[in-house]
Amino acid sequence: MLRPFFITLLFSTALSFAQEVNIIPQPLQVSKNRGNFEITSKTSLVVANDADKSTAVFLNKYLSDYYGFQLPIVKKANKNYIRVISDKKAKGLKNEGYSLKSDEKGVEIFGNSAAGTFYGMQTLIQLLPVEKSKNLKIAQVGIKDEPRFAYRGGLLDVARYYYPVSFVKKFIDYLALHKMNYFHWHLTDDQGWRIEIKKYPKLTEIGSKRNGSIIDRRPGVVNDNKPEGGFYTQEEVKDIVKYATDRFITVIPEIEMPGHSGAAIAAYPQLSCFPKEKTDKVDELFADKSKQESADGKVKFVVETWGVKNDVYVPTEQTFQFLQDVLDEVIPLFPSKYIHIGGDECPKDAWKRSEFCQNLMKEKGLKDEHELQSYFIQRMEKYINSKGKTIIGWDEILEGGLAPNAVVMSWTGEKGGITAAKAKHQVIMTPYKNVYLDLNQTENEKQVTQGGLTLIEKVYNYDPVPKELTSEETNYVLGSQACLWTEYISNPAKAEYMLFPRLSALSEVLWSSKENKNWIEFQKKIETQKKRYDIWGTNYFKE
């Protein structure tokens, strides 16, 4: 018969262990052993391969930032060590997989690639206590792990509001800490052009600036009349891409076309079907109506309202040359095999009114404006393919016929992704009701947002593989991503508030096997994760 004291001891030991092992996303296999290993400033960080140096640097920066010490990096150690080893010949580990073992001697992380080892390091970080200390006790565990999906991403919209380089890097760190591997960078839209193009300086001189922003929920009646602007130089872009690469994250730039092109058209009105027409009539939204025209008196200006705008690229040879020139400067900056060209919410009214567009449709044998959009997308795809790149487009690129090699990002729902997968095109499932993190996260949301409601439970229970697909067709589903659109998110603190804790939930959707996901257990783990947000100094939704 067990005495009460002994029962209490067992319970407290089990509780202590449970507090130590709360890993998000949940690993494939976890075996729990008794005892702890203690990490101090005297623990050696053993790095045998050059490929693992960036992983070691990441850990040391994390320890320095949040615990106040670093580890000496050495090539050999027999005790009190953290050893990282990457080996493509690793047995029993699939792509991006790793194993982690901690015992009384130390920690060993074994990856089938440098990326796999890096993800193992993220798991080690998740084992660290959530209280700051110079003596970090971690549980002795054995872990074998690999991701479910190849594409695990996050989108940051910097076109609506410019975010400083420091926050872009922090966003990348957030992705890395959650074992995500793609950063979708939304760089251009109607409300702002954020990347330097040296051949077309007006894109940033004019297109990166607007005179104010609508600050209440769509359609909006209040304009703050505060100037908004900013852009990233090509040198800054290179720096950010390098920063992401060191964290095994691929940066995918998005250059919107043919719609959502208002900022570019404000800079170069000749790209519009009707260069002499004013930008969308929104007079009632401006306290100072003189600000509707740009400083040089032209009738095109960068819009200050949200939503779909009527301006659209005119499909002339001049426009195609402009876009090719832009891509000639963009593509060398991004090692990514993917270039996102948008393709969503393309307004057709201007094309319907344009004599040039109607004549072009007759010349090309296009039956409607949807096919004109497809002609536009396919022409740009051919050019991008010639540069060795693959295009990604939102699901509206299905309208009028899908470009031959395009990857479809399905946002309006799952229908577009299902159609594309059945046509043997790769798809990234991003239905707005499940993964758009600019939507409300509570029915009593006090912040001004896009509207809608995406509870953390809804994010967690989303499965990117639609039931309508056959087992063969599911192979075309690459994964999913969190999308943070910023029409109503003008600063980093609010961005973090909208991201967390839902980003953590999605990370488990994308990494963990379906069998290993458990909503009840996740709710327990997220309470520990919130303490980690506190250590990071990160804002988050606390209800």
Short mmCIF file of N, CA and C in Angstrom, two decimals, residues 435-535:
data_model
loop_
_atom_site.label_atom_id
_atom_site.label_comp_id
_atom_site.label_asym_id
_atom_site.label_seq_id
_atom_site.Cartn_x
_atom_site.Cartn_y
_atom_site.Cartn_z
N VAL A 435 -6.65 30.02 -42.10
CA VAL A 435 -5.25 30.39 -41.89
C VAL A 435 -4.96 31.88 -42.06
N TYR A 436 -5.99 32.71 -42.29
CA TYR A 436 -5.77 34.15 -42.34
C TYR A 436 -5.79 34.69 -40.91
N LEU A 437 -4.64 35.13 -40.43
CA LEU A 437 -4.50 35.53 -39.04
C LEU A 437 -4.79 37.01 -38.82
N ASP A 438 -5.33 37.69 -39.85
CA ASP A 438 -5.80 39.06 -39.66
C ASP A 438 -7.28 39.07 -39.27
N LEU A 439 -7.91 37.90 -39.21
CA LEU A 439 -9.30 37.80 -38.79
C LEU A 439 -9.38 37.77 -37.26
N ASN A 440 -10.55 38.08 -36.74
CA ASN A 440 -10.75 38.09 -35.28
C ASN A 440 -10.39 36.74 -34.68
N GLN A 441 -9.84 36.77 -33.47
CA GLN A 441 -9.55 35.51 -32.78
C GLN A 441 -10.45 35.31 -31.56
N THR A 442 -11.45 36.18 -31.42
CA THR A 442 -12.48 36.02 -30.39
C THR A 442 -13.73 36.74 -30.85
N GLU A 443 -14.88 36.29 -30.39
CA GLU A 443 -16.13 36.96 -30.74
C GLU A 443 -16.22 38.34 -30.10
N ASN A 444 -15.41 38.58 -29.07
CA ASN A 444 -15.42 39.87 -28.38
C ASN A 444 -14.17 40.68 -28.70
N GLU A 445 -13.67 40.54 -29.93
CA GLU A 445 -12.44 41.22 -30.34
C GLU A 445 -12.56 42.73 -30.17
N LYS A 446 -11.61 43.31 -29.43
CA LYS A 446 -11.64 44.74 -29.18
C LYS A 446 -10.82 45.52 -30.22
N GLN A 447 -9.91 44.84 -30.89
CA GLN A 447 -9.09 45.49 -31.91
C GLN A 447 -9.88 45.61 -33.22
N VAL A 448 -9.57 46.65 -33.99
CA VAL A 448 -10.14 46.76 -35.34
C VAL A 448 -9.40 45.79 -36.24
N THR A 449 -10.14 44.91 -36.89
CA THR A 449 -9.53 43.89 -37.75
C THR A 449 -10.30 43.80 -39.06
N GLN A 450 -9.91 42.84 -39.87
CA GLN A 450 -10.57 42.59 -41.14
C GLN A 450 -12.00 42.11 -40.93
N GLY A 451 -12.30 41.62 -39.74
CA GLY A 451 -13.60 41.02 -39.48
C GLY A 451 -13.48 39.50 -39.51
N GLY A 452 -14.61 38.81 -39.61
CA GLY A 452 -14.57 37.36 -39.62
C GLY A 452 -14.13 36.82 -38.28
N LEU A 453 -14.00 35.51 -38.19
CA LEU A 453 -13.61 34.88 -36.93
C LEU A 453 -12.82 33.61 -37.20
N THR A 454 -11.59 33.58 -36.74
CA THR A 454 -10.76 32.38 -36.85
C THR A 454 -10.20 32.06 -35.48
N LEU A 455 -10.93 31.23 -34.75
CA LEU A 455 -10.50 30.82 -33.42
C LEU A 455 -9.27 29.92 -33.53
N ILE A 456 -8.47 29.89 -32.47
CA ILE A 456 -7.27 29.05 -32.47
C ILE A 456 -7.64 27.59 -32.68
N GLU A 457 -8.77 27.16 -32.15
CA GLU A 457 -9.20 25.77 -32.33
C GLU A 457 -9.48 25.47 -33.79
N LYS A 458 -10.02 26.47 -34.51
CA LYS A 458 -10.28 26.28 -35.93
C LYS A 458 -8.98 26.14 -36.71
N VAL A 459 -7.99 26.94 -36.34
CA VAL A 459 -6.66 26.81 -36.96
C VAL A 459 -6.09 25.43 -36.68
N TYR A 460 -6.15 25.02 -35.43
CA TYR A 460 -5.52 23.75 -35.03
C TYR A 460 -6.18 22.55 -35.70
N ASN A 461 -7.48 22.60 -35.89
CA ASN A 461 -8.19 21.45 -36.44
C ASN A 461 -8.24 21.44 -37.97
N TYR A 462 -7.59 22.42 -38.61
CA TYR A 462 -7.57 22.44 -40.07
C TYR A 462 -6.64 21.36 -40.62
N ASP A 463 -7.11 20.68 -41.66
CA ASP A 463 -6.27 19.70 -42.37
C ASP A 463 -6.09 20.19 -43.80
N PRO A 464 -4.86 20.51 -44.21
CA PRO A 464 -4.63 21.03 -45.56
C PRO A 464 -4.94 20.04 -46.69
N VAL A 465 -5.15 18.77 -46.37
CA VAL A 465 -5.45 17.79 -47.41
C VAL A 465 -6.97 17.59 -47.49
N PRO A 466 -7.61 18.10 -48.54
CA PRO A 466 -9.06 17.96 -48.66
C PRO A 466 -9.48 16.49 -48.82
N LYS A 467 -10.61 16.17 -48.26
CA LYS A 467 -11.13 14.80 -48.34
C LYS A 467 -11.52 14.42 -49.76
N GLU A 468 -11.76 15.41 -50.61
CA GLU A 468 -12.20 15.13 -51.98
C GLU A 468 -11.09 14.57 -52.87
N LEU A 469 -9.83 14.63 -52.40
CA LEU A 469 -8.72 14.18 -53.22
C LEU A 469 -8.45 12.69 -53.02
N THR A 470 -8.03 12.03 -54.10
CA THR A 470 -7.61 10.64 -54.01
C THR A 470 -6.23 10.59 -53.35
N SER A 471 -5.79 9.39 -52.99
CA SER A 471 -4.48 9.26 -52.35
C SER A 471 -3.37 9.75 -53.27
N GLU A 472 -3.52 9.55 -54.57
CA GLU A 472 -2.51 10.03 -55.52
C GLU A 472 -2.55 11.56 -55.61
N GLU A 473 -3.75 12.12 -55.63
CA GLU A 473 -3.89 13.57 -55.76
C GLU A 473 -3.38 14.31 -54.53
N THR A 474 -3.42 13.67 -53.37
CA THR A 474 -2.92 14.33 -52.15
C THR A 474 -1.44 14.65 -52.25
N ASN A 475 -0.72 13.96 -53.10
CA ASN A 475 0.71 14.21 -53.27
C ASN A 475 0.99 15.59 -53.83
N TYR A 476 -0.03 16.21 -54.42
CA TYR A 476 0.16 17.54 -55.00
C TYR A 476 -0.05 18.65 -53.96
N VAL A 477 -0.48 18.29 -52.76
CA VAL A 477 -0.65 19.29 -51.70
C VAL A 477 0.69 19.48 -50.99
N LEU A 478 1.31 20.63 -51.19
CA LEU A 478 2.63 20.90 -50.62
C LEU A 478 2.54 21.26 -49.15
N GLY A 479 1.44 21.90 -48.75
CA GLY A 479 1.31 22.33 -47.36
C GLY A 479 0.41 23.54 -47.26
N SER A 480 0.73 24.43 -46.32
CA SER A 480 -0.10 25.61 -46.07
C SER A 480 0.76 26.69 -45.45
N GLN A 481 0.14 27.84 -45.15
CA GLN A 481 0.87 28.91 -44.50
C GLN A 481 -0.08 29.84 -43.75
N ALA A 482 0.46 30.49 -42.74
CA ALA A 482 -0.26 31.55 -42.04
C ALA A 482 -0.15 32.82 -42.88
N CYS A 483 -1.27 33.53 -43.04
CA CYS A 483 -1.26 34.76 -43.82
C CYS A 483 -1.63 35.94 -42.94
N LEU A 484 -0.72 36.88 -42.82
CA LEU A 484 -0.95 38.08 -42.01
C LEU A 484 -1.05 39.29 -42.94
N TRP A 485 -2.29 39.62 -43.31
CA TRP A 485 -2.56 40.81 -44.12
C TRP A 485 -2.71 42.00 -43.18
N THR A 486 -2.18 43.16 -43.59
CA THR A 486 -1.99 44.22 -42.60
C THR A 486 -2.81 45.48 -42.84
N GLU A 487 -3.94 45.38 -43.55
CA GLU A 487 -4.76 46.57 -43.73
C GLU A 487 -5.09 47.25 -42.40
N TYR A 488 -5.30 46.45 -41.37
CA TYR A 488 -5.67 46.99 -40.07
C TYR A 488 -4.60 46.69 -39.01
N ILE A 489 -3.38 46.42 -39.49
CA ILE A 489 -2.29 46.09 -38.57
C ILE A 489 -1.10 46.98 -38.93
N SER A 490 -1.00 48.10 -38.25
CA SER A 490 -0.04 49.13 -38.67
C SER A 490 1.28 49.10 -37.92
N ASN A 491 1.42 48.17 -36.95
CA ASN A 491 2.65 48.18 -36.14
C ASN A 491 3.00 46.77 -35.68
N PRO A 492 4.26 46.53 -35.30
CA PRO A 492 4.70 45.19 -34.89
C PRO A 492 3.95 44.62 -33.70
N ALA A 493 3.60 45.44 -32.71
CA ALA A 493 2.92 44.91 -31.52
C ALA A 493 1.57 44.30 -31.89
N LYS A 494 0.82 44.97 -32.76
CA LYS A 494 -0.47 44.42 -33.18
C LYS A 494 -0.27 43.20 -34.07
N ALA A 495 0.78 43.21 -34.88
CA ALA A 495 1.09 42.04 -35.73
C ALA A 495 1.32 40.82 -34.85
N GLU A 496 2.09 40.98 -33.78
CA GLU A 496 2.34 39.86 -32.87
C GLU A 496 1.05 39.42 -32.18
N TYR A 497 0.24 40.37 -31.79
CA TYR A 497 -1.03 40.06 -31.14
C TYR A 497 -1.91 39.19 -32.04
N MET A 498 -1.90 39.48 -33.34
CA MET A 498 -2.71 38.69 -34.27
C MET A 498 -2.06 37.34 -34.59
N LEU A 499 -0.74 37.28 -34.55
CA LEU A 499 -0.03 36.03 -34.87
C LEU A 499 -0.18 34.98 -33.78
N PHE A 500 -0.03 35.41 -32.53
CA PHE A 500 0.10 34.44 -31.44
C PHE A 500 -1.12 34.42 -30.53
N PRO A 501 -1.56 33.21 -30.15
CA PRO A 501 -0.87 31.92 -30.30
C PRO A 501 -1.25 31.10 -31.55
N ARG A 502 -1.98 31.72 -32.50
CA ARG A 502 -2.47 30.93 -33.64
C ARG A 502 -1.35 30.39 -34.53
N LEU A 503 -0.23 31.13 -34.63
CA LEU A 503 0.89 30.62 -35.42
C LEU A 503 1.42 29.33 -34.84
N SER A 504 1.46 29.25 -33.51
CA SER A 504 1.92 28.01 -32.86
C SER A 504 0.98 26.85 -33.19
N ALA A 505 -0.31 27.12 -33.23
CA ALA A 505 -1.28 26.08 -33.58
C ALA A 505 -1.06 25.59 -34.99
N LEU A 506 -0.85 26.52 -35.93
CA LEU A 506 -0.66 26.11 -37.32
C LEU A 506 0.64 25.35 -37.51
N SER A 507 1.65 25.69 -36.73
CA SER A 507 2.93 24.97 -36.86
C SER A 507 2.75 23.49 -36.59
N GLU A 508 1.88 23.15 -35.64
CA GLU A 508 1.63 21.75 -35.34
C GLU A 508 0.80 21.09 -36.44
N VAL A 509 -0.09 21.85 -37.07
CA VAL A 509 -0.85 21.34 -38.22
C VAL A 509 0.10 20.92 -39.34
N LEU A 510 1.12 21.75 -39.57
CA LEU A 510 1.98 21.55 -40.74
C LEU A 510 3.13 20.58 -40.48
N TRP A 511 3.56 20.48 -39.25
CA TRP A 511 4.71 19.61 -38.94
C TRP A 511 4.27 18.23 -38.46
N SER A 512 3.36 18.18 -37.52
CA SER A 512 3.05 16.93 -36.82
C SER A 512 2.14 16.02 -37.64
N SER A 513 2.29 14.72 -37.43
CA SER A 513 1.40 13.76 -38.08
C SER A 513 0.00 13.92 -37.53
N LYS A 514 -1.00 13.53 -38.32
CA LYS A 514 -2.39 13.64 -37.87
C LYS A 514 -2.60 12.84 -36.59
N GLU A 515 -1.93 11.70 -36.50
CA GLU A 515 -2.10 10.82 -35.34
C GLU A 515 -1.54 11.44 -34.06
N ASN A 516 -0.54 12.31 -34.21
CA ASN A 516 0.11 12.89 -33.03
C ASN A 516 -0.52 14.19 -32.57
N LYS A 517 -1.48 14.69 -33.33
CA LYS A 517 -2.14 15.93 -32.93
C LYS A 517 -3.23 15.63 -31.89
N ASN A 518 -3.32 16.49 -30.88
CA ASN A 518 -4.31 16.30 -29.84
C ASN A 518 -4.69 17.66 -29.27
N TRP A 519 -5.90 18.11 -29.53
CA TRP A 519 -6.31 19.45 -29.14
C TRP A 519 -6.26 19.65 -27.62
N ILE A 520 -6.66 18.63 -26.87
CA ILE A 520 -6.64 18.74 -25.41
C ILE A 520 -5.21 18.94 -24.92
N GLU A 521 -4.28 18.12 -25.43
CA GLU A 521 -2.88 18.25 -25.02
C GLU A 521 -2.28 19.57 -25.49
N PHE A 522 -2.69 20.00 -26.68
CA PHE A 522 -2.15 21.27 -27.21
C PHE A 522 -2.53 22.43 -26.30
N GLN A 523 -3.75 22.42 -25.78
CA GLN A 523 -4.19 23.50 -24.90
C GLN A 523 -3.31 23.58 -23.65
N LYS A 524 -2.84 22.44 -23.18
CA LYS A 524 -1.93 22.43 -22.03
C LYS A 524 -0.56 23.00 -22.45
N LYS A 525 -0.11 22.55 -23.61
CA LYS A 525 1.22 22.99 -24.07
C LYS A 525 1.26 24.49 -24.35
N ILE A 526 0.15 25.03 -24.83
CA ILE A 526 0.17 26.44 -25.22
C ILE A 526 0.32 27.35 -24.00
N GLU A 527 -0.07 26.87 -22.83
CA GLU A 527 0.12 27.67 -21.62
C GLU A 527 1.61 27.83 -21.30
N THR A 528 2.38 26.77 -21.54
CA THR A 528 3.84 26.88 -21.40
C THR A 528 4.40 27.77 -22.49
N GLN A 529 3.87 27.63 -23.70
CA GLN A 529 4.35 28.43 -24.83
C GLN A 529 4.11 29.93 -24.58
N LYS A 530 3.04 30.27 -23.92
CA LYS A 530 2.77 31.67 -23.62
C LYS A 530 3.86 32.25 -22.72
N LYS A 531 4.37 31.43 -21.81
CA LYS A 531 5.48 31.89 -20.96
C LYS A 531 6.73 32.12 -21.81
N ARG A 532 6.85 31.32 -22.86
CA ARG A 532 7.98 31.53 -23.78
C ARG A 532 7.80 32.83 -24.55
N TYR A 533 6.57 33.13 -24.96
CA TYR A 533 6.32 34.44 -25.59
C TYR A 533 6.76 35.56 -24.65
N ASP A 534 6.46 35.39 -23.36
CA ASP A 534 6.85 36.41 -22.38
C ASP A 534 8.37 36.58 -22.34
N ILE A 535 9.10 35.47 -22.38
CA ILE A 535 10.56 35.54 -22.40
C ILE A 535 11.03 36.30 -23.64
#
